[in-house]
Tab-separated table of C-alpha atoms and ligand atoms in Angstrom:
chain	number	residue	atom	x	y	z
A	13	UNK	CA	101.051	147.875	155.662
A	14	UNK	CA	98.713	145.266	157.473
A	15	UNK	CA	97.752	142.980	154.805
A	16	UNK	CA	93.647	142.708	154.536
A	17	UNK	CA	92.235	139.727	155.752
A	18	UNK	CA	89.676	138.319	153.251
A	19	UNK	CA	86.671	136.791	154.366
A	20	UNK	CA	86.905	133.186	152.172
A	21	UNK	CA	84.484	130.516	152.209
A	22	UNK	CA	84.212	127.376	150.308
A	23	UNK	CA	81.371	125.585	148.836
A	24	UNK	CA	79.667	122.390	150.488
A	25	UNK	CA	80.491	119.790	147.508
A	26	UNK	CA	80.556	116.248	147.583
A	27	UNK	CA	84.341	115.101	148.121
A	28	UNK	CA	86.051	115.237	144.697
A	29	UNK	CA	82.967	116.412	142.961
A	30	UNK	CA	84.666	119.390	141.468
A	31	UNK	CA	87.972	119.146	139.164
A	32	UNK	CA	90.975	121.561	139.978
A	33	UNK	CA	89.690	123.735	137.147
A	34	UNK	CA	86.445	123.897	138.292
A	35	UNK	CA	86.923	124.687	141.930
A	36	UNK	CA	85.259	127.920	143.445
A	37	UNK	CA	84.977	129.544	146.693
A	38	UNK	CA	83.178	132.538	147.977
A	39	UNK	CA	84.372	136.031	149.311
A	40	UNK	CA	82.514	138.109	151.623
A	41	UNK	CA	83.212	141.784	150.796
A	42	UNK	CA	81.015	145.133	151.132
A	43	UNK	CA	78.524	143.211	152.504
A	44	UNK	CA	77.849	140.952	149.488
A	45	UNK	CA	78.831	137.645	148.546
A	46	UNK	CA	81.247	137.349	145.323
A	47	UNK	CA	81.684	133.841	143.970
A	48	UNK	CA	84.946	133.328	142.035
A	49	UNK	CA	86.929	130.270	140.625
A	50	UNK	CA	90.387	129.416	141.078
A	51	UNK	CA	91.274	130.336	137.956
A	52	UNK	CA	89.790	133.987	138.122
A	53	UNK	CA	93.372	134.815	138.171
A	54	UNK	CA	92.801	138.692	137.390
A	55	UNK	CA	89.918	139.101	140.060
A	56	UNK	CA	92.016	137.133	142.938
A	57	UNK	CA	95.310	139.120	141.947
A	58	UNK	CA	93.409	142.580	141.959
A	59	UNK	CA	92.723	141.812	145.717
A	60	UNK	CA	95.915	142.568	147.690
A	61	UNK	CA	96.603	139.416	149.736
A	62	UNK	CA	94.320	136.929	148.425
A	63	UNK	CA	95.547	134.666	146.399
A	64	UNK	CA	98.429	134.193	149.437
A	65	UNK	CA	95.787	133.446	151.651
A	66	UNK	CA	93.693	131.296	149.689
A	67	UNK	CA	96.142	129.091	148.466
A	68	UNK	CA	99.169	129.284	150.934
A	69	UNK	CA	97.260	129.951	154.101
A	70	UNK	CA	93.926	127.982	153.693
A	71	UNK	CA	95.048	125.523	151.305
A	72	UNK	CA	98.514	125.059	152.141
A	73	UNK	CA	100.212	125.152	149.259
A	74	UNK	CA	104.006	124.300	149.500
A	75	UNK	CA	105.165	123.922	145.880
A	76	UNK	CA	107.180	127.173	145.207
A	77	UNK	CA	109.253	126.581	148.498
A	78	UNK	CA	109.640	122.862	147.556
A	79	UNK	CA	110.722	123.782	143.617
A	80	UNK	CA	113.261	126.097	145.117
A	81	UNK	CA	114.491	123.674	147.438
A	82	UNK	CA	114.881	120.630	145.287
A	83	UNK	CA	116.205	122.957	142.611
A	84	UNK	CA	119.049	124.283	144.678
A	85	UNK	CA	119.883	120.661	146.062
A	86	UNK	CA	120.250	119.370	142.418
A	87	UNK	CA	122.262	122.407	141.432
A	88	UNK	CA	124.702	122.112	144.514
A	89	UNK	CA	125.234	118.319	143.584
A	90	UNK	CA	126.205	119.420	140.394
A	91	UNK	CA	128.495	122.181	141.667
A	92	UNK	CA	126.340	124.959	140.047
A	93	UNK	CA	125.234	128.213	141.860
A	94	UNK	CA	121.725	129.214	141.529
A	95	UNK	CA	123.243	132.919	142.068
A	96	UNK	CA	124.904	132.331	138.502
A	97	UNK	CA	121.706	131.183	136.368
A	98	UNK	CA	119.338	133.404	134.436
A	99	UNK	CA	115.682	132.294	134.935
A	100	UNK	CA	112.774	132.403	133.209
A	101	UNK	CA	109.626	131.847	135.639
A	102	UNK	CA	106.639	131.093	133.601
A	103	UNK	CA	103.371	131.750	134.944
A	104	UNK	CA	104.759	134.063	137.119
A	105	UNK	CA	101.520	135.446	138.989
A	106	UNK	CA	102.409	137.396	141.640
A	107	UNK	CA	105.624	136.638	142.345
A	108	UNK	CA	105.516	133.483	145.007
A	109	UNK	CA	108.475	131.536	142.901
A	110	UNK	CA	110.607	134.756	141.538
A	111	UNK	CA	111.101	136.116	145.112
A	112	UNK	CA	112.446	133.039	146.199
A	113	UNK	CA	115.222	132.786	143.697
A	114	UNK	CA	118.608	134.137	144.337
A	115	UNK	CA	119.536	134.043	141.090
A	116	UNK	CA	122.032	136.311	138.037
A	117	UNK	CA	118.709	137.498	136.606
A	118	UNK	CA	114.971	136.268	136.847
A	119	UNK	CA	112.303	137.015	134.467
A	120	UNK	CA	108.963	136.686	134.823
A	121	UNK	CA	106.269	136.102	132.366
A	122	UNK	CA	102.406	135.504	132.641
A	123	UNK	CA	99.551	135.893	130.388
A	124	UNK	CA	97.153	138.227	132.889
A	125	UNK	CA	98.047	141.876	133.389
A	126	UNK	CA	96.777	141.570	136.731
A	127	UNK	CA	99.627	139.543	137.584
A	128	UNK	CA	102.217	142.145	136.990
A	129	UNK	CA	100.443	144.932	138.466
A	130	UNK	CA	99.943	142.225	141.780
A	131	UNK	CA	103.859	141.711	141.509
A	132	UNK	CA	104.755	145.183	141.172
A	133	UNK	CA	102.299	146.139	144.181
A	134	UNK	CA	103.675	142.933	146.073
A	135	UNK	CA	107.138	141.903	145.105
A	136	UNK	CA	108.526	144.732	143.329
A	137	UNK	CA	111.839	143.015	143.747
A	138	UNK	CA	111.335	139.886	142.543
A	139	UNK	CA	111.897	139.946	138.832
A	140	UNK	CA	114.534	141.655	136.826
A	141	UNK	CA	111.839	141.872	134.066
A	142	UNK	CA	108.110	141.233	133.703
A	143	UNK	CA	106.534	140.093	130.323
A	144	UNK	CA	102.553	139.960	129.924
A	145	UNK	CA	102.417	137.806	126.986
A	146	UNK	CA	100.543	134.332	126.006
A	147	UNK	CA	103.733	131.834	125.555
A	148	UNK	CA	101.793	130.047	123.427
A	149	UNK	CA	101.527	133.135	120.898
A	150	UNK	CA	104.801	134.639	121.575
A	151	UNK	CA	105.444	137.395	119.089
A	152	UNK	CA	108.988	137.436	117.247
A	153	UNK	CA	110.262	140.596	118.808
A	154	UNK	CA	109.312	139.532	122.435
A	155	UNK	CA	110.594	136.197	121.550
A	156	UNK	CA	113.740	138.033	120.437
A	157	UNK	CA	114.129	140.019	123.933
A	158	UNK	CA	113.760	137.040	126.008
A	159	UNK	CA	116.318	134.878	124.177
A	160	UNK	CA	118.840	138.238	124.539
A	161	UNK	CA	118.301	137.720	128.647
A	162	UNK	CA	120.499	134.034	127.797
A	163	UNK	CA	117.942	132.087	129.800
A	164	UNK	CA	119.615	128.748	131.232
A	165	UNK	CA	116.969	127.899	133.772
A	166	UNK	CA	113.210	127.515	133.747
A	167	UNK	CA	110.713	127.217	136.113
A	168	UNK	CA	107.206	126.857	136.167
A	169	UNK	CA	105.005	125.974	139.525
A	170	UNK	CA	101.510	125.275	140.073
A	171	UNK	CA	100.551	126.008	136.087
A	172	UNK	CA	101.022	123.285	134.011
A	173	UNK	CA	97.568	121.747	133.102
A	174	UNK	CA	93.888	122.192	134.098
A	175	UNK	CA	93.213	124.913	132.103
A	176	UNK	CA	96.454	127.023	132.762
A	177	UNK	CA	99.565	126.780	130.753
A	178	UNK	CA	99.038	124.785	127.746
A	179	UNK	CA	101.531	122.252	126.019
A	180	UNK	CA	103.004	124.766	123.203
A	181	UNK	CA	103.362	127.773	125.834
A	182	UNK	CA	105.490	125.143	128.261
A	183	UNK	CA	107.209	123.708	124.786
A	184	UNK	CA	108.176	127.651	123.739
A	185	UNK	CA	109.741	128.690	127.250
A	186	UNK	CA	111.555	125.226	127.425
A	187	UNK	CA	113.347	125.897	124.159
A	188	UNK	CA	114.270	129.461	125.035
A	189	UNK	CA	116.765	127.706	127.700
A	190	UNK	CA	119.984	127.258	126.397
A	191	UNK	CA	121.225	123.534	126.208
A	192	UNK	CA	122.718	122.683	129.469
A	193	UNK	CA	120.317	124.799	131.030
A	194	UNK	CA	118.261	123.740	134.064
A	195	UNK	CA	114.348	123.330	134.575
A	196	UNK	CA	112.241	122.931	137.620
A	197	UNK	CA	108.574	122.085	137.265
A	198	UNK	CA	105.519	120.444	138.790
A	199	UNK	CA	102.595	118.775	137.750
A	200	UNK	CA	99.727	116.670	139.040
A	201	UNK	CA	100.509	112.773	139.687
A	202	UNK	CA	97.571	111.818	137.415
A	203	UNK	CA	99.673	113.282	134.395
A	204	UNK	CA	101.934	110.636	134.914
A	205	UNK	CA	99.133	107.756	134.929
A	206	UNK	CA	98.970	105.573	131.988
A	207	UNK	CA	95.123	106.412	131.533
A	208	UNK	CA	95.905	109.991	131.406
A	209	UNK	CA	96.113	110.654	127.085
A	210	UNK	CA	95.871	114.752	127.627
A	211	UNK	CA	98.547	116.600	125.391
A	212	UNK	CA	100.340	117.607	128.506
A	213	UNK	CA	100.650	114.054	130.172
A	214	UNK	CA	101.878	112.795	126.503
A	215	UNK	CA	104.645	115.414	126.413
A	216	UNK	CA	105.702	114.771	129.851
A	217	UNK	CA	105.997	111.168	129.503
A	218	UNK	CA	107.614	111.374	126.198
A	219	UNK	CA	110.084	113.887	127.616
A	220	UNK	CA	111.052	111.408	130.966
A	221	UNK	CA	112.090	108.778	128.129
A	222	UNK	CA	113.721	111.738	125.579
A	223	UNK	CA	117.363	112.910	125.002
A	224	UNK	CA	115.422	116.004	125.425
A	225	UNK	CA	115.530	116.199	128.895
A	226	UNK	CA	118.346	114.499	131.704
A	227	UNK	CA	116.235	113.837	134.793
A	228	UNK	CA	117.833	114.671	137.964
A	229	UNK	CA	115.027	114.608	140.559
A	230	UNK	CA	111.592	112.930	140.319
A	231	UNK	CA	109.673	113.622	143.621
A	232	UNK	CA	105.725	112.999	144.490
A	233	UNK	CA	104.708	115.210	147.759
A	234	UNK	CA	101.458	117.205	148.860
A	235	UNK	CA	101.191	120.106	146.858
A	236	UNK	CA	98.545	121.619	148.641
A	237	UNK	CA	94.791	120.375	149.821
A	238	UNK	CA	91.581	120.624	148.033
A	239	UNK	CA	88.663	122.901	148.765
A	240	UNK	CA	87.125	119.549	150.973
A	241	UNK	CA	90.477	119.448	152.619
A	242	UNK	CA	92.061	116.246	150.846
A	243	UNK	CA	95.679	116.254	150.016
A	244	UNK	CA	96.863	117.084	146.440
A	245	UNK	CA	99.684	114.984	145.304
A	246	UNK	CA	101.997	116.405	142.920
A	247	UNK	CA	105.208	115.549	141.385
A	248	UNK	CA	108.425	118.152	141.230
A	249	UNK	CA	110.650	117.419	138.540
A	250	UNK	CA	114.332	118.945	138.272
A	251	UNK	CA	116.009	118.006	135.116
A	252	UNK	CA	118.959	119.730	132.331
A	253	UNK	CA	117.991	120.504	128.834
A	254	UNK	CA	119.957	118.454	126.189
A	255	UNK	CA	117.890	119.530	123.244
A	256	UNK	CA	114.818	121.591	122.141
A	257	UNK	CA	111.126	120.090	122.100
A	258	UNK	CA	110.267	119.342	118.615
A	259	UNK	CA	106.799	120.576	116.663
A	260	UNK	CA	106.255	116.848	116.359
A	261	UNK	CA	105.807	116.619	120.380
A	262	UNK	CA	103.890	119.620	120.918
A	263	UNK	CA	100.263	118.890	121.191
A	264	UNK	CA	97.880	121.068	122.384
B	327	SAM	C1	97.978	129.044	139.570
B	327	SAM	S1	98.957	130.310	139.093
B	327	SAM	C2	100.947	130.004	139.637
B	327	SAM	C3	101.499	131.325	139.819
B	327	SAM	C4	102.982	131.086	140.665
B	327	SAM	N1	103.796	130.371	139.735
B	327	SAM	C5	102.861	130.302	142.021
B	327	SAM	O1	103.159	129.513	142.224
B	327	SAM	O2	102.061	130.846	143.071
B	327	SAM	C6	99.386	129.902	137.332
B	327	SAM	C7	99.692	131.584	136.084
B	327	SAM	O3	99.695	130.686	135.087
B	327	SAM	C8	99.629	131.857	134.284
B	327	SAM	N2	99.325	131.417	132.641
B	327	SAM	C9	98.105	130.496	132.418
B	327	SAM	N3	98.182	130.225	131.211
B	327	SAM	C10	99.660	131.230	130.713
B	327	SAM	C11	100.110	131.258	129.127
B	327	SAM	N4	99.480	130.685	128.201
B	327	SAM	N5	101.484	132.256	129.226
B	327	SAM	C12	101.934	132.559	130.208
B	327	SAM	N6	100.983	132.473	131.517
B	327	SAM	C13	99.904	131.390	131.850
B	327	SAM	C14	98.230	132.385	134.771
B	327	SAM	O4	97.728	133.840	134.573
B	327	SAM	C15	98.570	132.270	136.466
B	327	SAM	O5	99.063	133.607	136.661
C-alpha cells in the first residue's frame, strides 16, 4: 500500500515564539485547512502516515533509532542481550520504538486509544501486548497484569515532560522494572539546567545522584528540528535500576 502523503505546512512565527507543547501545524485535506497541535495525538494517529511524515521526515526526529543504538551498545558492554529482556515501552504511540526492539517481550502502554489503533494498523508486529491506560492512574488489576510480564527494561522516548508523561506516570513505570533491570529515556536538555525547577527536572536530577539509578550512558544529541528549523537538543540516558523511586521523589 502506498503511504498517504499529507499536505503539511507550518505557521510563520518568530523564532522560538512557541514552546514545544504549543507548537502546531496546518494540514490541507479535502480542500480545507485544519490546524492541529503537536499534542493532538488522537487526530494525528488517526491519519495513516501523518505522525511519521511530521516528526520523522519534516522535523528529522532520530530519537527511537538513537535510543535503540545506545541501549544496545550499553547492553553489549555489560554482556546482556537485548533479546533476553522484557521491555515496557512507555508512551508507545504508534510503535516507532517498539518495532526496533528485538527483545524477548515488548509491551506497549499509551494513554490514547488511537495510538493503539494506529499501532495495530501500521505496526501490528511491534508489541506482544498494548495497554491503553494513564500510567499515572494505573488501576490495581492492570498493575498486577503488567507485573506478570516481569519487566526488566523500560523505554520512554520523546514522551517525557512538555505536557506528555508526568512524573507519577514515569515513576509508576520505573517501579514496575525489576531491580537490576535497564532503562533508556530521553529528555530535553533544559531539564538538566539548574534553573529548571519543574517536577520532572527535580526527579531526573535526583535520580542522577541517587542509588536508584546507575547511569551508564548520558549523551547530548539533536533530537529533531523545531518548526522554525532550529535544532532541539536532548539527552539520552541509559541506566540500570537499583531501587524504586520513593513517593517523596514524585511530584507532578
Ligand atoms: C511524542 S509521542 C512519542 C511516541 C513514541 N515513543 C515515539 O518515539 O514515536 C508521546 C506519547 O506519550 C503518550 N502519553 C502521554 N501521557 C501519557 C500517560 N500519562 N501515560 C501513558 N502514555 C502517555 C502520548 O499519548 C503519546 O502517544
